[in-house]
Amino acid sequence: MKCRALRAKPVPLSTNKEPHTMDMSVLAELWRLIDLTEPRFCVAVIAIIFNPFFWNVVARWEHRTRGLTRLFGGPYAACYSLAVLILLLNVYRSHSITVAMKAHPRWEPLDNAHVYSAGAALMALGSVFVISSFMALGVTGTFLGDYFGILMDQKVTGFPFNVMENPMYWGSTANYLGLALMNASPVGVILTAVVGLSYKVAIAYEGPFTEEIYRQRSQRCKHK
């Protein structure tokens, strides 16, 4: 009986990288693409943070002093004037975000048709929330009319407020995220996170203050 020598089969070397190695390479690539000290990026961050800070400070000052109402001769004229200023600030914020994205390179993993379509869908959804919120609230309901003494008769509970709280803020955030994805821009994604965070802080200040305004109105009505 003859014995045949068994030869070990060669084991193919794996070409797959370890997950943590891949993660580090992705982070390194992202870090190479993003310059957090680039002036246009910094301007965009300042514009994002400034907007809600500005309108909250001005609106609270108006509620306390009625300074804008006296200046413009009435609460509606004052509220409409602030609305125009807020819109102009938001236009500049959007412009600064776009400029910051164009100042940084596109990221190849985001630069494909699927991501572009997802971004377009997000922008469409965000626009639906923003426009429907404005139609439900009107100019004074959208632009802090409560702080000018222009109070709504009752809380708006229809669409899109029956879907989520603060749909205008989150719709706007979805717009910026969609824009970032359509431009394959990691800087745009970071700036969108700053937008979301700034809105989160604004909601934490605006919500309780607005509720207190309506609580005081209810107390005055009870005493009449």
PDB file of C-alpha atoms in Angstrom:
ATOM      1  CA  MET A   1       0.000   0.000   0.000  1.00  0.00           C
ATOM      2  CA  LYS A   2       1.485   3.222  -1.140  1.00  0.00           C
ATOM      3  CA  CYS A   3       1.187   6.379   0.853  1.00  0.00           C
ATOM      4  CA  ARG A   4       0.804   9.682  -0.961  1.00  0.00           C
ATOM      5  CA  ALA A   5       2.307  12.767   0.559  1.00  0.00           C
ATOM      6  CA  LEU A   6      -0.312  15.359   1.324  1.00  0.00           C
ATOM      7  CA  ARG A   7       0.583  18.877   0.346  1.00  0.00           C
ATOM      8  CA  ALA A   8      -0.996  21.680   2.244  1.00  0.00           C
ATOM      9  CA  LYS A   9      -3.117  23.976   0.134  1.00  0.00           C
ATOM     10  CA  PRO A  10      -1.891  27.556   0.072  1.00  0.00           C
ATOM     11  CA  VAL A  11      -4.081  29.869   2.110  1.00  0.00           C
ATOM     12  CA  PRO A  12      -4.964  32.979   0.130  1.00  0.00           C
ATOM     13  CA  LEU A  13      -3.995  36.176   1.821  1.00  0.00           C
ATOM     14  CA  SER A  14      -6.952  38.393   2.648  1.00  0.00           C
ATOM     15  CA  THR A  15      -6.930  41.748   0.933  1.00  0.00           C
ATOM     16  CA  ASN A  16      -9.707  43.103   3.143  1.00  0.00           C
ATOM     17  CA  LYS A  17      -8.677  45.753   5.568  1.00  0.00           C
ATOM     18  CA  GLU A  18      -9.652  45.554   9.201  1.00  0.00           C
ATOM     19  CA  PRO A  19     -12.799  47.591   9.993  1.00  0.00           C
ATOM     20  CA  HIS A  20     -10.998  49.926  12.352  1.00  0.00           C
ATOM     21  CA  THR A  21      -8.308  50.525   9.707  1.00  0.00           C
ATOM     22  CA  MET A  22     -10.975  51.417   7.165  1.00  0.00           C
ATOM     23  CA  ASP A  23     -12.698  53.731   9.649  1.00  0.00           C
ATOM     24  CA  MET A  24      -9.458  55.545  10.338  1.00  0.00           C
ATOM     25  CA  SER A  25      -8.726  55.929   6.628  1.00  0.00           C
ATOM     26  CA  VAL A  26     -12.187  57.399   6.026  1.00  0.00           C
ATOM     27  CA  LEU A  27     -11.770  59.816   8.921  1.00  0.00           C
ATOM     28  CA  ALA A  28      -8.315  60.775   7.674  1.00  0.00           C
ATOM     29  CA  GLU A  29      -9.710  61.466   4.210  1.00  0.00           C
ATOM     30  CA  LEU A  30     -12.543  63.556   5.636  1.00  0.00           C
ATOM     31  CA  TRP A  31     -10.147  65.491   7.822  1.00  0.00           C
ATOM     32  CA  ARG A  32      -8.046  66.227   4.741  1.00  0.00           C
ATOM     33  CA  LEU A  33     -11.087  67.615   2.913  1.00  0.00           C
ATOM     34  CA  ILE A  34     -12.378  69.801   5.749  1.00  0.00           C
ATOM     35  CA  ASP A  35     -10.621  72.924   6.950  1.00  0.00           C
ATOM     36  CA  LEU A  36     -12.413  74.195  10.038  1.00  0.00           C
ATOM     37  CA  THR A  37     -10.268  77.333  10.064  1.00  0.00           C
ATOM     38  CA  GLU A  38     -11.083  78.324   6.469  1.00  0.00           C
ATOM     39  CA  PRO A  39     -12.563  81.864   6.575  1.00  0.00           C
ATOM     40  CA  ARG A  40     -15.668  81.079   4.509  1.00  0.00           C
ATOM     41  CA  PHE A  41     -16.487  78.118   6.740  1.00  0.00           C
ATOM     42  CA  CYS A  42     -16.124  80.323   9.826  1.00  0.00           C
ATOM     43  CA  VAL A  43     -18.369  83.009   8.303  1.00  0.00           C
ATOM     44  CA  ALA A  44     -21.047  80.381   7.639  1.00  0.00           C
ATOM     45  CA  VAL A  45     -20.879  79.102  11.227  1.00  0.00           C
ATOM     46  CA  ILE A  46     -21.191  82.656  12.577  1.00  0.00           C
ATOM     47  CA  ALA A  47     -24.164  83.369  10.291  1.00  0.00           C
ATOM     48  CA  ILE A  48     -25.896  80.167  11.407  1.00  0.00           C
ATOM     49  CA  ILE A  49     -25.468  80.861  15.113  1.00  0.00           C
ATOM     50  CA  PHE A  50     -26.195  84.582  14.861  1.00  0.00           C
ATOM     51  CA  ASN A  51     -29.633  84.335  13.250  1.00  0.00           C
ATOM     52  CA  PRO A  52     -31.653  82.621  16.013  1.00  0.00           C
ATOM     53  CA  PHE A  53     -29.661  84.494  18.652  1.00  0.00           C
ATOM     54  CA  PHE A  54     -30.558  87.804  17.007  1.00  0.00           C
ATOM     55  CA  TRP A  55     -34.270  87.227  16.577  1.00  0.00           C
ATOM     56  CA  ASN A  56     -34.688  85.837  20.090  1.00  0.00           C
ATOM     57  CA  VAL A  57     -32.874  88.781  21.683  1.00  0.00           C
ATOM     58  CA  VAL A  58     -34.775  91.360  19.619  1.00  0.00           C
ATOM     59  CA  ALA A  59     -38.155  89.678  20.164  1.00  0.00           C
ATOM     60  CA  ARG A  60     -37.680  89.435  23.927  1.00  0.00           C
ATOM     61  CA  TRP A  61     -36.594  93.066  24.046  1.00  0.00           C
ATOM     62  CA  GLU A  62     -39.727  93.995  22.103  1.00  0.00           C
ATOM     63  CA  HIS A  63     -41.922  91.984  24.449  1.00  0.00           C
ATOM     64  CA  ARG A  64     -40.407  93.719  27.456  1.00  0.00           C
ATOM     65  CA  THR A  65     -40.249  97.305  26.147  1.00  0.00           C
ATOM     66  CA  ARG A  66     -42.489  97.521  23.045  1.00  0.00           C
ATOM     67  CA  GLY A  67     -39.638  99.495  21.515  1.00  0.00           C
ATOM     68  CA  LEU A  68     -40.205  98.311  17.930  1.00  0.00           C
ATOM     69  CA  THR A  69     -43.942  98.841  18.217  1.00  0.00           C
ATOM     70  CA  ARG A  70     -43.381 102.476  19.186  1.00  0.00           C
ATOM     71  CA  LEU A  71     -40.732 102.910  16.500  1.00  0.00           C
ATOM     72  CA  PHE A  72     -42.917 101.601  13.664  1.00  0.00           C
ATOM     73  CA  GLY A  73     -46.211 102.936  14.982  1.00  0.00           C
ATOM     74  CA  GLY A  74     -47.914  99.620  15.680  1.00  0.00           C
ATOM     75  CA  PRO A  75     -47.287  95.927  16.397  1.00  0.00           C
ATOM     76  CA  TYR A  76     -48.091  94.678  12.885  1.00  0.00           C
ATOM     77  CA  ALA A  77     -45.722  97.091  11.145  1.00  0.00           C
ATOM     78  CA  ALA A  78     -43.032  96.245  13.688  1.00  0.00           C
ATOM     79  CA  CYS A  79     -43.521  92.495  13.290  1.00  0.00           C
ATOM     80  CA  TYR A  80     -43.493  92.722   9.483  1.00  0.00           C
ATOM     81  CA  SER A  81     -40.298  94.777   9.606  1.00  0.00           C
ATOM     82  CA  LEU A  82     -38.593  92.189  11.792  1.00  0.00           C
ATOM     83  CA  ALA A  83     -39.853  89.479   9.435  1.00  0.00           C
ATOM     84  CA  VAL A  84     -38.171  91.170   6.466  1.00  0.00           C
ATOM     85  CA  LEU A  85     -34.911  91.477   8.396  1.00  0.00           C
ATOM     86  CA  ILE A  86     -35.043  87.817   9.455  1.00  0.00           C
ATOM     87  CA  LEU A  87     -35.649  86.755   5.861  1.00  0.00           C
ATOM     88  CA  LEU A  88     -32.662  88.792   4.675  1.00  0.00           C
ATOM     89  CA  LEU A  89     -30.484  87.240   7.372  1.00  0.00           C
ATOM     90  CA  ASN A  90     -31.645  83.773   6.329  1.00  0.00           C
ATOM     91  CA  VAL A  91     -30.828  84.529   2.698  1.00  0.00           C
ATOM     92  CA  TYR A  92     -27.324  85.548   3.736  1.00  0.00           C
ATOM     93  CA  ARG A  93     -26.993  82.411   5.883  1.00  0.00           C
ATOM     94  CA  SER A  94     -27.924  80.211   2.916  1.00  0.00           C
ATOM     95  CA  HIS A  95     -25.487  82.127   0.713  1.00  0.00           C
ATOM     96  CA  SER A  96     -22.646  81.744   3.207  1.00  0.00           C
ATOM     97  CA  ILE A  97     -23.290  78.003   3.525  1.00  0.00           C
ATOM     98  CA  THR A  98     -23.235  77.617  -0.260  1.00  0.00           C
ATOM     99  CA  VAL A  99     -19.998  79.597  -0.527  1.00  0.00           C
ATOM    100  CA  ALA A 100     -18.390  77.489   2.214  1.00  0.00           C
ATOM    101  CA  MET A 101     -19.372  74.270   0.443  1.00  0.00           C
ATOM    102  CA  LYS A 102     -17.938  75.473  -2.859  1.00  0.00           C
ATOM    103  CA  ALA A 103     -14.699  76.433  -1.120  1.00  0.00           C
ATOM    104  CA  HIS A 104     -14.124  72.800  -0.104  1.00  0.00           C
ATOM    105  CA  PRO A 105     -13.717  69.738  -2.350  1.00  0.00           C
ATOM    106  CA  ARG A 106     -16.469  67.218  -2.973  1.00  0.00           C
ATOM    107  CA  TRP A 107     -16.261  63.820  -1.251  1.00  0.00           C
ATOM    108  CA  GLU A 108     -16.222  60.896  -3.659  1.00  0.00           C
ATOM    109  CA  PRO A 109     -18.410  58.486  -1.567  1.00  0.00           C
ATOM    110  CA  LEU A 110     -21.201  61.087  -1.659  1.00  0.00           C
ATOM    111  CA  ASP A 111     -20.713  61.956  -5.316  1.00  0.00           C
ATOM    112  CA  ASN A 112     -23.186  59.574  -6.931  1.00  0.00           C
ATOM    113  CA  ALA A 113     -26.722  59.527  -8.289  1.00  0.00           C
ATOM    114  CA  HIS A 114     -28.264  57.756  -5.270  1.00  0.00           C
ATOM    115  CA  VAL A 115     -26.984  60.319  -2.781  1.00  0.00           C
ATOM    116  CA  TYR A 116     -27.968  63.147  -5.119  1.00  0.00           C
ATOM    117  CA  SER A 117     -31.516  61.767  -5.351  1.00  0.00           C
ATOM    118  CA  ALA A 118     -31.709  61.398  -1.574  1.00  0.00           C
ATOM    119  CA  GLY A 119     -30.610  65.017  -1.204  1.00  0.00           C
ATOM    120  CA  ALA A 120     -33.231  66.181  -3.694  1.00  0.00           C
ATOM    121  CA  ALA A 121     -35.913  64.233  -1.813  1.00  0.00           C
ATOM    122  CA  LEU A 122     -34.829  65.798   1.479  1.00  0.00           C
ATOM    123  CA  MET A 123     -35.015  69.283  -0.030  1.00  0.00           C
ATOM    124  CA  ALA A 124     -38.494  68.575  -1.383  1.00  0.00           C
ATOM    125  CA  LEU A 125     -39.675  67.233   1.983  1.00  0.00           C
ATOM    126  CA  GLY A 126     -38.096  70.123   3.875  1.00  0.00           C
ATOM    127  CA  SER A 127     -39.725  72.635   1.552  1.00  0.00           C
ATOM    128  CA  VAL A 128     -43.127  71.025   2.155  1.00  0.00           C
ATOM    129  CA  PHE A 129     -42.690  71.429   5.908  1.00  0.00           C
ATOM    130  CA  VAL A 130     -41.454  75.022   5.650  1.00  0.00           C
ATOM    131  CA  ILE A 131     -44.136  76.209   3.213  1.00  0.00           C
ATOM    132  CA  SER A 132     -47.007  74.415   4.942  1.00  0.00           C
ATOM    133  CA  SER A 133     -45.874  75.776   8.318  1.00  0.00           C
ATOM    134  CA  PHE A 134     -45.879  79.302   6.945  1.00  0.00           C
ATOM    135  CA  MET A 135     -49.330  78.845   5.428  1.00  0.00           C
ATOM    136  CA  ALA A 136     -50.691  77.509   8.722  1.00  0.00           C
ATOM    137  CA  LEU A 137     -49.138  80.235  10.893  1.00  0.00           C
ATOM    138  CA  GLY A 138     -49.176  83.274   8.628  1.00  0.00           C
ATOM    139  CA  VAL A 139     -46.606  86.056   8.761  1.00  0.00           C
ATOM    140  CA  THR A 140     -47.154  87.066  12.366  1.00  0.00           C
ATOM    141  CA  GLY A 141     -47.374  83.479  13.598  1.00  0.00           C
ATOM    142  CA  THR A 142     -44.151  82.600  11.818  1.00  0.00           C
ATOM    143  CA  PHE A 143     -42.139  85.680  12.727  1.00  0.00           C
ATOM    144  CA  LEU A 144     -42.650  85.962  16.484  1.00  0.00           C
ATOM    145  CA  GLY A 145     -45.887  87.945  16.444  1.00  0.00           C
ATOM    146  CA  ASP A 146     -46.608  86.590  19.937  1.00  0.00           C
ATOM    147  CA  TYR A 147     -43.795  88.767  21.276  1.00  0.00           C
ATOM    148  CA  PHE A 148     -45.467  91.823  19.730  1.00  0.00           C
ATOM    149  CA  GLY A 149     -48.767  91.071  21.433  1.00  0.00           C
ATOM    150  CA  ILE A 150     -50.278  89.550  18.269  1.00  0.00           C
ATOM    151  CA  LEU A 151     -51.562  86.310  19.741  1.00  0.00           C
ATOM    152  CA  MET A 152     -53.250  83.457  17.911  1.00  0.00           C
ATOM    153  CA  ASP A 153     -56.753  82.457  18.985  1.00  0.00           C
ATOM    154  CA  GLN A 154     -55.754  78.830  19.402  1.00  0.00           C
ATOM    155  CA  LYS A 155     -52.801  76.523  18.911  1.00  0.00           C
ATOM    156  CA  VAL A 156     -52.272  75.266  15.376  1.00  0.00           C
ATOM    157  CA  THR A 157     -52.671  71.489  15.353  1.00  0.00           C
ATOM    158  CA  GLY A 158     -53.127  70.687  11.646  1.00  0.00           C
ATOM    159  CA  PHE A 159     -50.473  69.637   9.148  1.00  0.00           C
ATOM    160  CA  PRO A 160     -47.522  69.774   9.533  1.00  0.00           C
ATOM    161  CA  PHE A 161     -47.816  70.374  13.282  1.00  0.00           C
ATOM    162  CA  ASN A 162     -49.633  67.068  13.687  1.00  0.00           C
ATOM    163  CA  VAL A 163     -46.545  65.340  12.283  1.00  0.00           C
ATOM    164  CA  MET A 164     -43.806  66.951  14.388  1.00  0.00           C
ATOM    165  CA  GLU A 165     -43.060  69.855  16.683  1.00  0.00           C
ATOM    166  CA  ASN A 166     -41.364  72.893  15.120  1.00  0.00           C
ATOM    167  CA  PRO A 167     -41.718  71.660  11.514  1.00  0.00           C
ATOM    168  CA  MET A 168     -40.398  74.911  10.057  1.00  0.00           C
ATOM    169  CA  TYR A 169     -37.087  74.570  11.877  1.00  0.00           C
ATOM    170  CA  TRP A 170     -36.634  70.896  11.018  1.00  0.00           C
ATOM    171  CA  GLY A 171     -37.844  71.440   7.467  1.00  0.00           C
ATOM    172  CA  SER A 172     -35.186  74.111   7.055  1.00  0.00           C
ATOM    173  CA  THR A 173     -32.577  71.727   8.483  1.00  0.00           C
ATOM    174  CA  ALA A 174     -33.668  69.051   5.992  1.00  0.00           C
ATOM    175  CA  ASN A 175     -33.223  71.580   3.176  1.00  0.00           C
ATOM    176  CA  TYR A 176     -29.631  72.275   4.177  1.00  0.00           C
ATOM    177  CA  LEU A 177     -28.837  68.576   4.546  1.00  0.00           C
ATOM    178  CA  GLY A 178     -30.350  67.907   1.130  1.00  0.00           C
ATOM    179  CA  LEU A 179     -28.276  70.707  -0.367  1.00  0.00           C
ATOM    180  CA  ALA A 180     -25.130  69.259   1.205  1.00  0.00           C
ATOM    181  CA  LEU A 181     -25.830  65.774  -0.173  1.00  0.00           C
ATOM    182  CA  MET A 182     -26.621  67.090  -3.652  1.00  0.00           C
ATOM    183  CA  ASN A 183     -23.249  68.848  -3.623  1.00  0.00           C
ATOM    184  CA  ALA A 184     -21.424  65.819  -2.130  1.00  0.00           C
ATOM    185  CA  SER A 185     -20.160  68.195   0.529  1.00  0.00           C
ATOM    186  CA  PRO A 186     -18.956  66.920   3.925  1.00  0.00           C
ATOM    187  CA  VAL A 187     -18.574  70.565   4.964  1.00  0.00           C
ATOM    188  CA  GLY A 188     -22.246  71.056   4.128  1.00  0.00           C
ATOM    189  CA  VAL A 189     -23.163  68.121   6.370  1.00  0.00           C
ATOM    190  CA  ILE A 190     -21.169  69.652   9.246  1.00  0.00           C
ATOM    191  CA  LEU A 191     -22.813  73.042   8.717  1.00  0.00           C
ATOM    192  CA  THR A 192     -26.221  71.344   8.677  1.00  0.00           C
ATOM    193  CA  ALA A 193     -25.409  69.860  12.079  1.00  0.00           C
ATOM    194  CA  VAL A 194     -24.604  73.376  13.299  1.00  0.00           C
ATOM    195  CA  VAL A 195     -27.973  74.553  11.929  1.00  0.00           C
ATOM    196  CA  GLY A 196     -29.790  71.753  13.752  1.00  0.00           C
ATOM    197  CA  LEU A 197     -27.953  72.464  16.990  1.00  0.00           C
ATOM    198  CA  SER A 198     -28.665  76.194  16.792  1.00  0.00           C
ATOM    199  CA  TYR A 199     -32.367  75.474  16.233  1.00  0.00           C
ATOM    200  CA  LYS A 200     -32.364  73.040  19.156  1.00  0.00           C
ATOM    201  CA  VAL A 201     -31.013  75.768  21.437  1.00  0.00           C
ATOM    202  CA  ALA A 202     -33.502  78.307  20.030  1.00  0.00           C
ATOM    203  CA  ILE A 203     -36.415  75.938  20.688  1.00  0.00           C
ATOM    204  CA  ALA A 204     -35.273  75.458  24.280  1.00  0.00           C
ATOM    205  CA  TYR A 205     -35.528  79.238  24.808  1.00  0.00           C
ATOM    206  CA  GLU A 206     -38.521  80.035  22.608  1.00  0.00           C
ATOM    207  CA  GLY A 207     -40.846  77.237  23.707  1.00  0.00           C
ATOM    208  CA  PRO A 208     -41.172  78.038  27.417  1.00  0.00           C
ATOM    209  CA  PHE A 209     -41.215  81.798  26.789  1.00  0.00           C
ATOM    210  CA  THR A 210     -44.024  81.534  24.238  1.00  0.00           C
ATOM    211  CA  GLU A 211     -46.007  79.242  26.537  1.00  0.00           C
ATOM    212  CA  GLU A 212     -45.662  81.817  29.307  1.00  0.00           C
ATOM    213  CA  ILE A 213     -47.041  84.541  27.020  1.00  0.00           C
ATOM    214  CA  TYR A 214     -50.172  82.500  26.353  1.00  0.00           C
ATOM    215  CA  ARG A 215     -50.480  81.475  30.008  1.00  0.00           C
ATOM    216  CA  GLN A 216     -50.535  85.150  30.981  1.00  0.00           C
ATOM    217  CA  ARG A 217     -53.176  85.797  28.325  1.00  0.00           C
ATOM    218  CA  SER A 218     -55.326  82.995  29.760  1.00  0.00           C
ATOM    219  CA  GLN A 219     -55.001  84.388  33.270  1.00  0.00           C
ATOM    220  CA  ARG A 220     -56.054  87.860  32.114  1.00  0.00           C
ATOM    221  CA  CYS A 221     -59.101  86.391  30.370  1.00  0.00           C
ATOM    222  CA  LYS A 222     -60.132  84.544  33.532  1.00  0.00           C
ATOM    223  CA  HIS A 223     -60.016  87.733  35.593  1.00  0.00           C
ATOM    224  CA  LYS A 224     -62.228  89.657  33.192  1.00  0.00           C
TER     225      LYS A 224
END
